[in-house]
């Protein structure tokens, strides 16, 4: 049973426009959410995160929004650039003592067209 | 500061052969992880080590063993490789605290024939 779902396998956006990547979760115990970016033949790299006590977190062109009542989060990239073309993974974790395991979505492949 | 390094980058094994994937981190992180990534399956946790001296099973541990050699190094061993273990393997590390951010190595692409 997938606890973290990214229902769109792929997304195509024009350069300069907004990219919106969505993620839904089912476990109400999750209290920390992360987005990772992955280029082919490389490991995932951390992009941005949000704690469940917040509903928005910004870092430059990247903003993550969290709607706890809907168990939904989204990543906005504005403006989108061709270098943003990658697979984006949503991950979530729950407080489990002194270590956190991440539960991963299947990823959304973003293509930003020049 | 190399971050997380993995060796080898590529490996081809025959069914039944054994091998060890090596991982090291230089960020003084407490926790280390081994994942596999398969098409359409996302990242699945094989084993993790919350701190030096401890290891625990993840989601898909069967057919694997791990060793947390010291704080820096965490190895993954396939005792008798099977074609179902053909995958890309990622090692990651984190402080293990509330932040949760994990930092990944470049991956090992393993093919078992």
Short mmCIF file of C-alpha atoms in Angstrom, two decimals:
data_model
loop_
_atom_site.label_atom_id
_atom_site.label_comp_id
_atom_site.label_asym_id
_atom_site.label_seq_id
_atom_site.Cartn_x
_atom_site.Cartn_y
_atom_site.Cartn_z
CA UNK A 1 0.00 0.00 0.00
CA UNK A 2 1.57 3.25 -1.19
CA UNK A 3 1.65 5.73 1.70
CA UNK A 4 3.13 8.49 -0.46
CA UNK A 5 1.61 8.93 -3.89
CA UNK A 6 2.71 10.99 -6.83
CA UNK A 7 -0.12 10.44 -9.25
CA UNK A 8 1.44 12.16 -12.24
CA UNK A 9 4.32 10.11 -13.70
CA UNK A 10 5.31 12.98 -15.97
CA UNK A 11 4.82 16.70 -16.51
CA UNK A 12 5.84 18.97 -19.37
CA UNK A 13 6.15 22.75 -18.94
CA UNK A 14 7.41 25.65 -21.02
CA UNK A 15 10.50 27.49 -19.86
CA UNK A 16 9.58 30.50 -17.73
CA UNK A 17 6.21 29.11 -16.67
CA UNK A 18 5.27 27.57 -13.33
CA UNK A 19 5.76 23.86 -12.66
CA UNK A 20 3.48 22.33 -10.04
CA UNK A 21 4.28 18.84 -8.79
CA UNK A 22 1.81 17.14 -6.49
CA UNK A 23 2.08 14.56 -3.74
CA UNK A 24 -0.57 12.91 -1.55
CA UNK A 25 -0.05 10.87 1.59
CA UNK A 26 -2.19 8.60 3.67
CA UNK A 27 -0.39 8.33 7.02
CA UNK A 28 -1.50 11.08 9.41
CA UNK A 29 1.60 10.42 11.55
CA UNK A 30 3.89 11.92 8.92
CA UNK A 31 5.23 15.20 10.23
CA UNK A 32 8.08 16.02 7.88
CA UNK A 33 8.04 16.16 4.11
CA UNK A 34 10.87 16.49 1.62
CA UNK A 35 11.36 16.93 -2.10
CA UNK A 36 14.32 15.47 -3.93
CA UNK A 37 15.50 15.98 -7.49
CA UNK A 38 17.21 13.24 -9.47
CA UNK A 39 19.11 13.51 -12.71
CA UNK A 40 19.84 10.33 -14.76
CA UNK A 41 22.83 8.32 -13.53
CA UNK A 42 23.08 10.39 -10.34
CA UNK A 43 21.82 9.98 -6.80
CA UNK A 44 18.83 12.01 -5.58
CA UNK A 45 19.67 15.44 -4.19
CA UNK A 46 17.73 17.17 -1.45
CA UNK A 47 15.74 20.15 -2.68
CA UNK A 48 13.41 21.52 -0.01
CA UNK A 49 11.50 20.34 3.02
CA UNK A 50 8.58 21.34 5.22
CA UNK A 51 7.55 20.51 8.73
CA UNK A 52 3.93 19.76 9.52
CA UNK A 53 3.75 22.83 11.73
CA UNK A 54 4.08 25.01 8.64
CA UNK A 55 1.98 25.32 5.52
CA UNK A 56 4.57 26.91 3.25
CA UNK A 57 8.32 26.97 2.81
CA UNK A 58 10.26 28.91 0.19
CA UNK A 59 13.78 28.62 -1.12
CA UNK A 60 14.48 30.77 -4.15
CA UNK A 61 12.45 29.52 -7.09
CA UNK A 62 11.12 26.56 -5.10
CA UNK A 63 8.11 26.68 -2.79
CA UNK A 64 6.48 23.77 -1.04
CA UNK A 65 2.89 24.00 0.19
CA UNK A 66 1.38 21.63 2.71
CA UNK A 67 -2.35 21.07 3.21
CA UNK A 68 -2.61 18.76 6.21
CA UNK A 69 -6.37 18.44 6.16
CA UNK A 70 -6.21 17.18 2.58
CA UNK A 71 -2.97 15.23 3.21
CA UNK A 72 -1.54 16.93 0.16
CA UNK A 73 1.63 18.80 -0.65
CA UNK A 74 2.86 20.47 -3.77
CA UNK A 75 6.14 21.80 -5.10
CA UNK A 76 6.04 24.99 -7.17
CA UNK A 77 8.96 25.96 -9.37
CA UNK A 78 8.81 29.52 -10.67
CA UNK A 79 10.10 30.29 -13.21
CA UNK A 80 10.89 26.87 -14.62
CA UNK A 81 14.23 26.43 -16.36
CA UNK A 82 15.49 23.70 -18.71
CA UNK A 83 17.99 22.64 -16.02
CA UNK A 84 15.03 21.75 -13.80
CA UNK A 85 14.26 18.81 -16.08
CA UNK A 86 14.65 15.80 -13.78
CA UNK A 87 12.66 13.29 -11.76
CA UNK A 88 11.22 14.77 -8.57
CA UNK A 89 10.54 12.54 -5.59
CA UNK A 90 8.31 13.38 -2.67
CA UNK A 91 9.23 11.73 0.64
CA UNK A 92 7.67 11.76 4.10
CA UNK A 93 8.73 10.69 7.56
CA UNK A 94 7.29 10.25 11.03
CA UNK A 95 9.06 10.79 14.32
CA UNK A 96 10.48 7.40 15.32
CA UNK A 97 12.93 7.94 18.11
CA UNK A 98 16.35 9.17 17.11
CA UNK A 99 16.14 8.05 13.52
CA UNK A 100 13.82 8.90 10.69
CA UNK A 101 13.09 6.57 7.79
CA UNK A 102 11.81 8.18 4.65
CA UNK A 103 8.81 6.84 2.75
CA UNK A 104 9.13 7.67 -0.93
CA UNK A 105 6.73 8.36 -3.76
CA UNK A 106 7.40 6.90 -7.20
CA UNK A 107 8.49 10.21 -8.70
CA UNK A 108 7.32 12.65 -11.36
CA UNK A 109 9.46 13.24 -14.42
CA UNK A 110 9.50 16.96 -15.24
CA UNK A 111 10.48 18.19 -18.69
CA UNK A 112 11.00 21.92 -19.11
CA UNK A 113 10.96 22.84 -22.77
CA UNK A 114 12.94 25.82 -24.06
CA UNK B 1 34.63 17.01 1.10
CA UNK B 2 33.41 14.13 -1.09
CA UNK B 3 30.04 13.59 0.61
CA UNK B 4 28.83 10.02 0.02
CA UNK B 5 30.95 7.78 -2.18
CA UNK B 6 30.06 4.36 -3.55
CA UNK B 7 32.12 1.68 -5.24
CA UNK B 8 31.90 0.17 -7.75
CA UNK B 9 29.86 2.29 -10.17
CA UNK B 10 28.96 -0.68 -12.36
CA UNK B 11 29.04 -4.42 -11.81
CA UNK B 12 27.91 -7.49 -13.73
CA UNK B 13 27.51 -10.73 -11.79
CA UNK B 14 26.48 -14.23 -12.71
CA UNK B 15 23.69 -15.87 -10.74
CA UNK B 16 25.07 -17.30 -7.51
CA UNK B 17 28.12 -15.04 -7.31
CA UNK B 18 28.68 -12.83 -4.30
CA UNK B 19 29.85 -9.27 -3.97
CA UNK B 20 30.03 -6.36 -1.57
CA UNK B 21 28.99 -2.81 -2.37
CA UNK B 22 31.00 -0.24 -0.47
CA UNK B 23 29.78 3.10 0.85
CA UNK B 24 31.55 5.81 2.80
CA UNK B 25 30.56 9.27 3.99
CA UNK B 26 32.72 12.09 5.30
CA UNK B 27 29.99 14.28 6.79
CA UNK B 28 30.17 12.76 10.28
CA UNK B 29 26.60 11.53 9.89
CA UNK B 30 25.16 9.09 12.39
CA UNK B 31 22.76 7.22 10.13
CA UNK B 32 23.34 5.39 6.87
CA UNK B 33 21.00 3.66 4.44
CA UNK B 34 20.95 1.31 1.48
CA UNK B 35 18.22 1.66 -1.14
CA UNK B 36 17.47 0.02 -4.42
CA UNK B 37 15.70 1.72 -7.28
CA UNK B 38 13.83 -0.25 -9.92
CA UNK B 39 11.74 1.12 -12.79
CA UNK B 40 8.25 2.00 -11.59
CA UNK B 41 9.08 1.11 -7.98
CA UNK B 42 10.68 4.27 -6.64
CA UNK B 43 13.27 4.00 -3.89
CA UNK B 44 12.96 1.03 -1.54
CA UNK B 45 14.91 0.77 1.69
CA UNK B 46 16.95 -2.41 2.04
CA UNK B 47 18.75 -1.89 5.36
CA UNK B 48 19.69 1.03 7.51
CA UNK B 49 21.99 1.82 10.38
CA UNK B 50 20.71 4.41 12.84
CA UNK B 51 24.11 4.69 14.49
CA UNK B 52 27.47 2.98 14.56
CA UNK B 53 27.05 -0.56 15.81
CA UNK B 54 23.39 -0.95 14.89
CA UNK B 55 21.65 -2.19 11.75
CA UNK B 56 17.99 -2.82 10.97
CA UNK B 57 15.97 -4.26 8.14
CA UNK B 58 14.11 -2.02 5.79
CA UNK B 59 11.37 -2.80 3.34
CA UNK B 60 13.21 -5.35 1.12
CA UNK B 61 16.06 -7.00 3.12
CA UNK B 62 15.87 -10.55 1.76
CA UNK B 63 19.03 -11.66 -0.03
CA UNK B 64 21.18 -8.93 1.50
CA UNK B 65 23.41 -8.42 4.51
CA UNK B 66 25.02 -5.24 5.79
CA UNK B 67 27.92 -4.22 7.96
CA UNK B 68 28.40 -0.87 9.64
CA UNK B 69 32.16 -1.06 9.77
CA UNK B 70 32.61 2.26 11.58
CA UNK B 71 30.89 5.62 11.59
CA UNK B 72 32.02 6.36 8.03
CA UNK B 73 31.43 3.08 6.24
CA UNK B 74 28.37 0.94 5.55
CA UNK B 75 28.65 -2.03 3.19
CA UNK B 76 25.97 -4.11 1.48
CA UNK B 77 26.66 -7.75 0.65
CA UNK B 78 24.89 -10.03 -1.79
CA UNK B 79 25.80 -13.58 -0.77
CA UNK B 80 24.27 -15.36 -3.77
CA UNK B 81 23.16 -12.94 -6.44
CA UNK B 82 19.88 -13.50 -8.29
CA UNK B 83 18.53 -11.83 -11.45
CA UNK B 84 15.83 -10.19 -9.27
CA UNK B 85 18.64 -8.20 -7.63
CA UNK B 86 19.43 -6.42 -10.88
CA UNK B 87 18.92 -2.80 -9.87
CA UNK B 88 20.54 0.52 -9.10
CA UNK B 89 21.74 0.67 -5.51
CA UNK B 90 22.04 3.92 -3.60
CA UNK B 91 23.73 4.56 -0.32
CA UNK B 92 22.64 7.56 1.76
CA UNK B 93 23.51 9.16 5.06
CA UNK B 94 21.90 11.59 7.46
CA UNK B 95 22.39 13.09 10.87
CA UNK B 96 19.43 10.95 11.93
CA UNK B 97 17.84 13.80 13.80
CA UNK B 98 14.57 15.66 13.27
CA UNK B 99 15.65 17.14 9.96
CA UNK B 100 15.43 13.90 8.06
CA UNK B 101 17.44 15.07 5.07
CA UNK B 102 19.39 12.23 3.54
CA UNK B 103 22.39 12.70 1.27
CA UNK B 104 22.92 10.20 -1.50
CA UNK B 105 25.85 8.67 -3.28
CA UNK B 106 25.98 8.38 -7.09
CA UNK B 107 24.72 4.81 -7.16
CA UNK B 108 25.93 1.37 -8.27
CA UNK B 109 24.32 -0.18 -11.33
CA UNK B 110 24.25 -3.95 -10.80
CA UNK B 111 23.25 -6.49 -13.42
CA UNK B 112 22.85 -10.15 -12.51
CA UNK B 113 22.72 -12.54 -15.45
#
